[in-house]
Coordinates of N, CA and C in Angstrom, one line a residue:
X1 N 0.5 -1.4 -0.4 CA -0.1 0.1 0.3 C 0.8 1.4 0.2
X2 N 0.7 2.2 -0.4 CA 1.0 3.4 -0.9 C 1.3 4.2 0.8
X3 N 0.0 3.8 1.5 CA 0.0 5.0 2.9 C 1.5 4.2 3.6
X4 N 1.7 2.8 3.6 CA 3.0 2.3 4.3 C 3.8 2.9 4.2
X5 N 4.4 3.3 2.8 CA 5.6 4.2 2.7 C 6.3 5.4 3.3
X6 N 7.2 5.2 4.0 CA 7.6 6.2 5.0 C 8.7 6.3 4.5
X7 N 9.7 7.4 5.0 CA 10.9 8.0 4.8 C 11.0 9.1 4.0
X8 N 12.4 9.6 3.7 CA 12.8 10.2 2.2 C 12.3 9.5 0.7
X9 N 12.2 10.9 -0.4 CA 11.7 10.7 -1.7 C 12.6 9.7 -1.9
X10 N 12.4 8.9 -3.2 CA 13.1 8.0 -3.5 C 14.5 8.5 -4.5
X11 N 13.9 9.5 -5.4 CA 14.9 10.1 -6.3 C 14.3 11.7 -5.7
X12 N 15.8 12.4 -5.9 CA 15.7 13.8 -5.9 C 15.6 14.8 -7.1
X13 N 14.7 16.0 -7.4 CA 14.2 16.5 -8.5 C 15.4 17.3 -9.0
X14 N 15.6 17.1 -10.4 CA 17.1 17.7 -10.9 C 16.8 19.3 -10.8
X15 N 15.5 19.2 -11.5 CA 15.5 20.6 -11.4 C 14.3 21.2 -11.1
X16 N 14.0 22.6 -10.9 CA 12.7 22.8 -10.2 C 11.6 23.2 -10.7
X17 N 10.6 23.1 -10.4 CA 9.0 23.3 -10.9 C 8.8 24.5 -11.3
X18 N 8.4 24.7 -12.7 CA 8.0 26.0 -13.2 C 6.7 26.0 -13.7
X19 N 5.9 26.9 -12.8 CA 4.1 27.1 -13.0 C 4.5 27.3 -14.9
X20 N 3.3 27.0 -15.3 CA 2.9 26.9 -16.6 C 4.2 26.8 -17.5
X21 N 4.6 26.1 -17.2 CA 5.9 25.2 -18.2 C 5.8 24.9 -19.5
X22 N 4.4 23.8 -19.4 CA 4.3 23.7 -20.6 C 3.2 24.3 -21.3
X23 N 3.0 25.6 -21.5 CA 2.1 26.3 -21.8 C 2.8 27.1 -22.6
X24 N 1.9 27.3 -24.2 CA 2.9 28.0 -25.2 C 2.2 29.6 -25.2
X25 N 3.1 30.4 -25.0 CA 2.2 31.7 -24.9 C 3.1 32.7 -26.4
X26 N 2.0 33.3 -26.6 CA 2.4 34.3 -27.7 C 2.2 35.7 -27.4
X27 N 3.8 36.4 -27.0 CA 3.5 37.7 -27.0 C 2.7 38.5 -27.5
X28 N 2.7 38.4 -28.6 CA 2.2 39.2 -29.3 C 0.8 39.7 -29.7
X29 N -0.1 38.4 -29.0 CA -1.5 37.9 -28.8 C -1.9 39.1 -27.7
X30 N -3.4 39.1 -27.3 CA -3.8 40.2 -26.1 C -3.8 39.1 -25.2
X31 N -3.2 39.8 -24.4 CA -3.1 38.6 -22.8 C -2.0 37.8 -23.0
X32 N -1.5 37.7 -23.7 CA -0.2 36.7 -24.4 C 0.7 36.4 -23.0
X33 N 1.4 37.8 -22.5 CA 2.3 38.0 -21.5 C 1.9 38.1 -20.4
X34 N 2.2 37.0 -19.4 CA 1.7 37.2 -18.2 C 1.7 38.6 -17.4
X35 N 1.0 38.5 -16.4 CA 0.6 39.9 -16.1 C 1.5 40.0 -15.1
X36 N 1.9 40.8 -14.6 CA 2.9 41.2 -13.1 C 1.6 41.3 -12.0
X37 N 2.1 40.5 -10.7 CA 1.4 40.4 -10.0 C 1.7 42.0 -9.3
X38 N 0.0 42.5 -8.2 CA 0.2 43.9 -7.6 C 1.1 43.5 -6.5
X39 N 1.5 44.6 -6.0 CA 2.6 44.3 -4.6 C 1.9 44.0 -3.4
X40 N 2.4 42.9 -2.7 CA 1.5 42.6 -1.4 C 1.8 43.7 -0.2
X41 N 1.0 44.2 -0.2 CA 0.7 45.0 1.1 C -0.2 44.8 2.1
X42 N 0.1 45.6 3.6 CA -1.0 45.2 4.6 C -0.9 43.9 5.3
X43 N 0.1 43.1 5.1 CA 0.2 42.2 5.5 C 1.6 41.8 7.0
X44 N 1.8 40.6 7.5 CA 2.4 40.3 8.4 C 3.7 39.8 7.2
X45 N 5.0 38.9 8.1 CA 6.0 38.7 7.1 C 5.6 37.2 6.7
X46 N 4.8 36.8 7.5 CA 4.4 35.1 7.4 C 3.5 34.9 6.6
X47 N 2.7 35.9 6.0 CA 1.3 35.8 5.5 C 2.1 36.6 3.9
X48 N 2.5 37.5 4.1 CA 3.8 37.4 2.8 C 4.3 36.5 2.0
X49 N 4.8 35.7 2.8 CA 5.6 34.6 2.5 C 4.9 33.4 1.9
X50 N 3.7 33.6 2.5 CA 2.6 32.5 2.0 C 2.2 33.2 0.5
X51 N 1.6 34.3 0.5 CA 1.3 35.0 -0.7 C 1.9 34.4 -1.8
X52 N 3.5 34.8 -1.1 CA 5.2 34.6 -2.2 C 4.7 33.4 -2.9
X53 N 5.0 32.4 -1.6 CA 4.8 31.0 -2.2 C 3.5 30.5 -3.3
X54 N 2.3 31.1 -2.9 CA 0.8 30.9 -4.2 C 1.6 31.6 -5.5
X55 N 2.3 32.6 -5.4 CA 2.8 33.3 -6.6 C 3.5 32.7 -7.3
X56 N 4.7 31.9 -6.6 CA 5.7 31.2 -7.0 C 5.3 29.8 -7.8
X57 N 4.6 29.1 -7.1 CA 4.2 27.8 -7.8 C 2.4 27.8 -8.6
X58 N 2.1 28.5 -9.0 CA 1.1 28.6 -9.8 C -0.3 28.6 -9.0
X59 N -0.5 28.9 -7.8 CA -1.5 28.5 -6.9 C -2.4 29.9 -6.8
X60 N -1.8 31.0 -6.9 CA -2.3 32.3 -6.8 C -3.3 32.9 -7.6
X61 N -4.4 33.1 -7.4 CA -5.6 33.6 -8.1 C -6.0 35.2 -7.5
X62 N -5.8 36.1 -8.5 CA -6.3 37.4 -8.5 C -7.8 37.7 -8.1
X63 N -8.2 38.4 -7.5 CA -9.5 39.1 -7.4 C -10.2 39.3 -8.8
X64 N -11.3 39.3 -8.9 CA -11.7 39.6 -10.4 C -12.6 40.6 -9.9
X65 N -13.1 40.8 -8.2 CA -14.0 42.3 -7.8 C -13.6 41.9 -6.5
X66 N -14.1 43.1 -5.9 CA -13.4 43.4 -4.1 C -14.4 42.9 -3.3
X67 N -13.7 42.1 -2.3 CA -14.1 41.0 -1.8 C -14.4 42.0 -0.5
X68 N -15.9 41.2 0.2 CA -16.2 41.9 1.8 C -15.1 42.3 2.5
X69 N -15.0 43.3 3.6 CA -14.3 43.0 4.4 C -15.0 42.6 5.6
X70 N -14.3 41.8 6.3 CA -14.9 41.1 7.9 C -14.8 41.7 9.1
X71 N -14.5 43.1 9.1 CA -14.7 44.0 9.9 C -15.9 45.1 9.8
X72 N -15.8 45.6 8.7 CA -17.2 46.9 8.4 C -18.1 46.0 7.4
X73 N -17.5 45.3 6.8 CA -18.8 44.5 5.9 C -18.7 45.4 4.6
X74 N -18.3 46.1 4.0 CA -18.0 46.8 2.6 C -17.2 46.2 1.6
X75 N -18.1 46.2 0.4 CA -16.9 45.4 -0.2 C -15.5 46.4 -0.8
X76 N -14.5 46.2 0.3 CA -13.5 47.4 0.0 C -12.3 46.3 -0.4
X77 N -11.9 44.9 0.0 CA -10.8 44.3 -0.1 C -10.2 44.0 -1.2
X78 N -9.4 45.1 -1.9 CA -9.0 44.9 -3.4 C -7.9 43.8 -3.4
X79 N -7.0 43.2 -2.6 CA -6.1 42.4 -2.8 C -6.6 40.7 -2.5
X80 N -6.4 40.1 -3.2 CA -6.1 38.5 -2.8 C -5.9 38.1 -1.6
X81 N -6.7 37.3 -0.7 CA -6.2 36.3 0.0 C -6.7 37.4 1.3
X82 N -7.0 38.5 1.3 CA -6.8 39.5 2.3 C -8.3 39.5 3.1
X83 N -8.5 39.7 4.6 CA -9.8 39.5 5.2 C -10.4 40.9 5.4
X84 N -9.1 41.5 5.5 CA -9.9 43.2 5.8 C -9.5 43.8 4.8
X85 N -10.0 44.9 4.8 CA -9.8 46.5 3.8 C -8.6 46.8 4.2
X86 N -7.6 48.1 3.5 CA -6.6 48.4 3.9 C -7.2 49.4 5.0
X87 N -8.0 50.1 5.5 CA -8.9 51.1 6.2 C -8.6 50.4 7.6
X88 N -9.7 49.1 7.9 CA -9.6 48.7 9.0 C -8.4 48.4 9.5
X89 N -7.4 47.3 8.5 CA -6.4 47.1 9.2 C -5.2 47.9 9.8
X90 N -5.6 49.1 9.1 CA -4.9 50.1 9.6 C -4.8 50.5 10.7
X91 N -6.6 50.6 10.9 CA -7.0 51.3 12.1 C -6.8 50.5 13.1
X92 N -7.1 49.1 13.2 CA -7.3 47.7 14.3 C -5.5 47.6 14.1
X93 N -4.4 48.2 13.7 CA -3.5 48.0 13.7 C -3.1 46.0 13.6
X94 N -3.3 45.5 12.7 CA -3.5 44.0 12.6 C -3.1 43.3 10.8
X95 N -2.9 42.3 11.0 CA -2.6 41.6 9.3 C -3.9 41.8 8.6
X96 N -3.7 42.3 7.3 CA -5.0 41.8 6.5 C -5.7 40.8 6.2
X97 N -4.4 39.5 6.6 CA -5.1 38.5 5.9 C -5.1 37.7 7.4
X98 N -4.3 37.3 8.1 CA -4.4 36.8 9.7 C -5.4 37.4 10.5
X99 N -5.3 38.5 10.0 CA -6.4 39.2 11.6 C -5.4 39.5 13.0
X100 N -4.1 38.9 12.9 CA -3.5 38.9 14.1 C -2.6 39.8 14.3
X101 N -2.6 40.5 15.8 CA -1.8 42.0 16.2 C -0.1 41.7 15.7
X102 N 0.2 42.2 15.0 CA 1.7 42.3 13.9 C 2.5 43.9 14.1
X103 N 3.6 43.9 14.9 CA 4.5 45.1 14.5 C 5.2 45.8 13.3
X104 N 5.1 44.4 12.7 CA 6.0 44.7 11.7 C 5.0 44.6 10.5
X105 N 4.5 45.7 9.6 CA 3.4 45.4 8.3 C 4.4 45.4 7.1
X106 N 4.0 44.6 6.1 CA 4.6 44.7 4.6 C 4.0 46.0 4.0
X107 N 4.7 46.1 3.4 CA 4.1 47.4 2.1 C 3.8 48.7 2.8
X108 N 3.9 49.4 1.6 CA 3.5 50.8 1.5 C 2.0 51.0 1.8
X109 N 1.3 52.5 2.5 CA 0.4 52.2 2.8 C -0.2 53.3 1.6
X110 N -1.5 53.4 0.9 CA -1.9 54.4 -0.3 C -1.4 55.9 -0.6
X111 N -2.0 56.2 0.6 CA -1.2 57.6 1.1 C 0.3 57.8 0.9
X112 N 0.9 57.3 1.4 CA 2.6 57.0 0.8 C 3.2 57.0 0.1
X113 N 2.8 56.2 -0.7 CA 2.8 55.7 -2.2 C 2.3 57.1 -2.7
X114 N 1.0 57.7 -2.8 CA 0.9 58.6 -3.3 C 1.7 59.8 -3.2
X115 N 1.9 60.3 -1.9 CA 3.1 61.5 -1.7 C 4.1 61.0 -2.4
X116 N 4.6 59.8 -2.7 CA 6.1 59.7 -3.3 C 5.7 60.1 -4.6
X117 N 4.7 59.4 -5.3 CA 4.8 59.8 -6.7 C 4.4 61.0 -6.9
X118 N 4.0 61.9 -6.0 CA 4.0 62.9 -6.3 C 5.5 64.1 -5.9
X119 N 5.9 63.8 -5.2 CA 7.2 64.2 -5.1 C 8.1 63.8 -6.3
X120 N 7.8 62.9 -6.9 CA 8.2 62.4 -8.0 C 8.1 63.0 -9.2
X121 N 7.0 63.5 -9.3 CA 6.1 64.2 -10.8 C 6.5 65.7 -10.5
X122 N 6.6 66.3 -9.2 CA 7.0 67.5 -9.1 C 8.9 67.5 -9.7
X123 N 9.3 66.7 -9.3 CA 10.7 66.8 -9.3 C 10.8 66.6 -11.2
X124 N 10.1 66.0 -12.0 CA 10.3 65.4 -13.0 C 9.6 66.8 -14.0
X125 N 8.6 67.9 -13.4 CA 8.4 69.0 -14.2 C 9.6 69.8 -14.5
X126 N 10.3 69.8 -13.0 CA 11.9 71.0 -13.3 C 12.6 70.5 -13.6
X127 N 12.7 69.2 -14.6 CA 13.9 68.8 -15.2 C 14.0 68.9 -16.6
X128 N 15.4 69.1 -17.3 CA 15.6 69.3 -18.6 C 14.8 67.8 -19.4
X129 N 14.2 67.8 -20.4 CA 13.8 66.8 -21.2 C 14.6 65.5 -21.5
X130 N 15.9 66.1 -21.6 CA 17.0 64.9 -21.5 C 17.3 64.0 -20.5
X131 N 17.5 64.6 -18.8 CA 17.0 64.4 -17.3 C 15.8 63.5 -17.5
X132 N 15.2 64.1 -17.4 CA 14.1 63.5 -17.5 C 13.9 62.2 -18.2
X133 N 14.0 61.7 -19.3 CA 14.3 60.5 -19.9 C 15.3 59.8 -19.7
X134 N 16.1 60.4 -18.9 CA 16.9 59.2 -18.2 C 16.7 58.7 -17.2
X135 N 15.9 59.4 -16.0 CA 15.1 58.7 -15.1 C 14.1 58.4 -15.2
X136 N 13.2 58.6 -15.9 CA 12.4 57.7 -16.6 C 12.6 56.0 -17.0
X137 N 13.9 56.0 -17.8 CA 13.9 55.0 -18.1 C 14.9 53.7 -16.9
X138 N 16.0 55.2 -15.7 CA 16.2 54.3 -14.9 C 14.8 53.5 -13.9
X139 N 14.1 54.8 -13.6 CA 12.6 53.8 -12.9 C 12.4 52.3 -13.9
X140 N 11.9 52.7 -15.4 CA 11.4 51.3 -15.9 C 12.8 50.2 -16.1
X141 N 13.9 50.4 -15.8 CA 14.7 49.3 -15.8 C 15.4 49.1 -14.4
X142 N 14.5 49.6 -13.5 CA 15.3 49.3 -12.2 C 15.7 47.5 -11.9
X143 N 14.6 47.1 -12.4 CA 15.0 45.4 -11.7 C 16.4 44.8 -12.6
X144 N 17.0 45.6 -13.7 CA 18.1 45.3 -14.5 C 19.0 46.0 -14.0
X145 N 19.0 47.2 -13.5 CA 20.2 47.9 -13.0 C 20.7 47.3 -11.6
X146 N 22.1 47.6 -11.6 CA 22.9 47.1 -10.8 C 22.2 47.4 -9.1
X147 N 22.1 46.5 -8.2 CA 21.0 47.1 -7.1 C 22.2 47.5 -6.0
X148 N 23.7 48.1 -6.3 CA 24.0 48.4 -5.2 C 24.2 49.5 -4.6
X149 N 23.9 50.9 -5.5 CA 23.4 52.0 -5.2 C 22.2 53.0 -6.0
X150 N 21.4 52.1 -6.1 CA 20.3 52.9 -7.3 C 19.6 54.3 -6.7
X151 N 19.5 54.7 -5.3 CA 19.3 55.9 -5.1 C 20.2 57.1 -5.4
X152 N 21.7 56.7 -5.1 CA 22.7 57.6 -5.2 C 22.8 57.8 -6.9
X153 N 22.5 56.4 -7.7 CA 23.0 56.5 -8.9 C 21.7 58.1 -9.6
X154 N 20.2 57.8 -8.7 CA 19.6 58.7 -9.1 C 19.6 60.4 -9.2
X155 N 19.8 60.4 -7.9 CA 20.6 61.2 -7.0 C 21.7 62.0 -8.1
X156 N 22.5 61.5 -8.7 CA 23.6 61.8 -9.5 C 23.1 62.4 -10.8
X157 N 22.2 61.5 -11.2 CA 21.6 62.0 -12.4 C 20.5 63.1 -12.3
X158 N 20.5 63.6 -11.4 CA 19.2 64.7 -11.3 C 19.8 65.9 -10.7
X159 N 20.9 66.0 -10.6 CA 21.6 67.1 -10.3 C 20.7 68.6 -10.4
X160 N 20.7 68.3 -11.4 CA 19.8 69.8 -12.1 C 18.4 69.9 -11.2
X161 N 18.0 69.0 -10.9 CA 16.4 68.9 -10.3 C 16.6 69.7 -9.4
X162 N 17.9 68.6 -8.5 CA 17.7 69.6 -6.9 C 18.3 71.1 -7.3
X163 N 19.1 71.5 -8.0 CA 19.5 72.9 -8.3 C 18.0 73.6 -8.9
X164 N 17.0 73.0 -9.2 CA 15.4 73.8 -9.7 C 15.1 73.8 -8.8
X165 N 14.3 72.7 -7.8 CA 13.5 72.3 -7.0 C 13.9 73.0 -5.7
X166 N 15.1 72.6 -5.1 CA 15.8 73.5 -4.1 C 16.7 72.2 -3.6
X167 N 15.7 72.0 -2.2 CA 16.3 70.4 -1.1 C 15.3 69.8 -1.3
X168 N 15.0 69.1 -2.3 CA 14.1 67.9 -2.5 C 14.7 66.6 -2.3
X169 N 13.9 66.0 -1.3 CA 14.7 64.6 -1.9 C 14.0 63.4 -2.6
X170 N 14.7 62.8 -3.0 CA 13.9 62.0 -3.9 C 13.5 60.5 -3.2
X171 N 12.3 60.1 -3.1 CA 12.1 58.9 -2.5 C 12.7 57.7 -3.3
X172 N 12.8 56.6 -2.2 CA 13.4 55.4 -2.6 C 12.7 54.7 -3.8
X173 N 13.1 54.3 -4.6 CA 12.3 53.5 -5.8 C 12.6 52.3 -5.6

């Protein structure tokens, strides 16, 4: 019987499993490229690891419409696997997924993200066209750029923005 076998697996996998490995995708078709997942926010590190595992192994299912919050009963939950909306989770200072009190909440608030975007837009308005395009290209290619000091690189390439704006500090992207 298969239920009697105990111990380690007989063979070790030689290569890691990939989600959607056998599915052929045409990048030129509509929906051909895999959509990037939204940033995980408002959860404790343990729940973030669980959601990342789901994404890695193809088990993640995104929400098609907002879900109902367990606290305020409004349809305001915008992220998959969350039980509370962002406002209730922030108000109660708990994880939005497991509803446990947590000191470390992962991710940015929507307000903080909005403020950083406004600061960046203000800085971009005062730049020359050449510098603006350089900064935007750096923001788009950030994952491919060396991760040594990306903030220092942005500050170095935006010295003209500092002179125009004054003592503006760029948010870390």
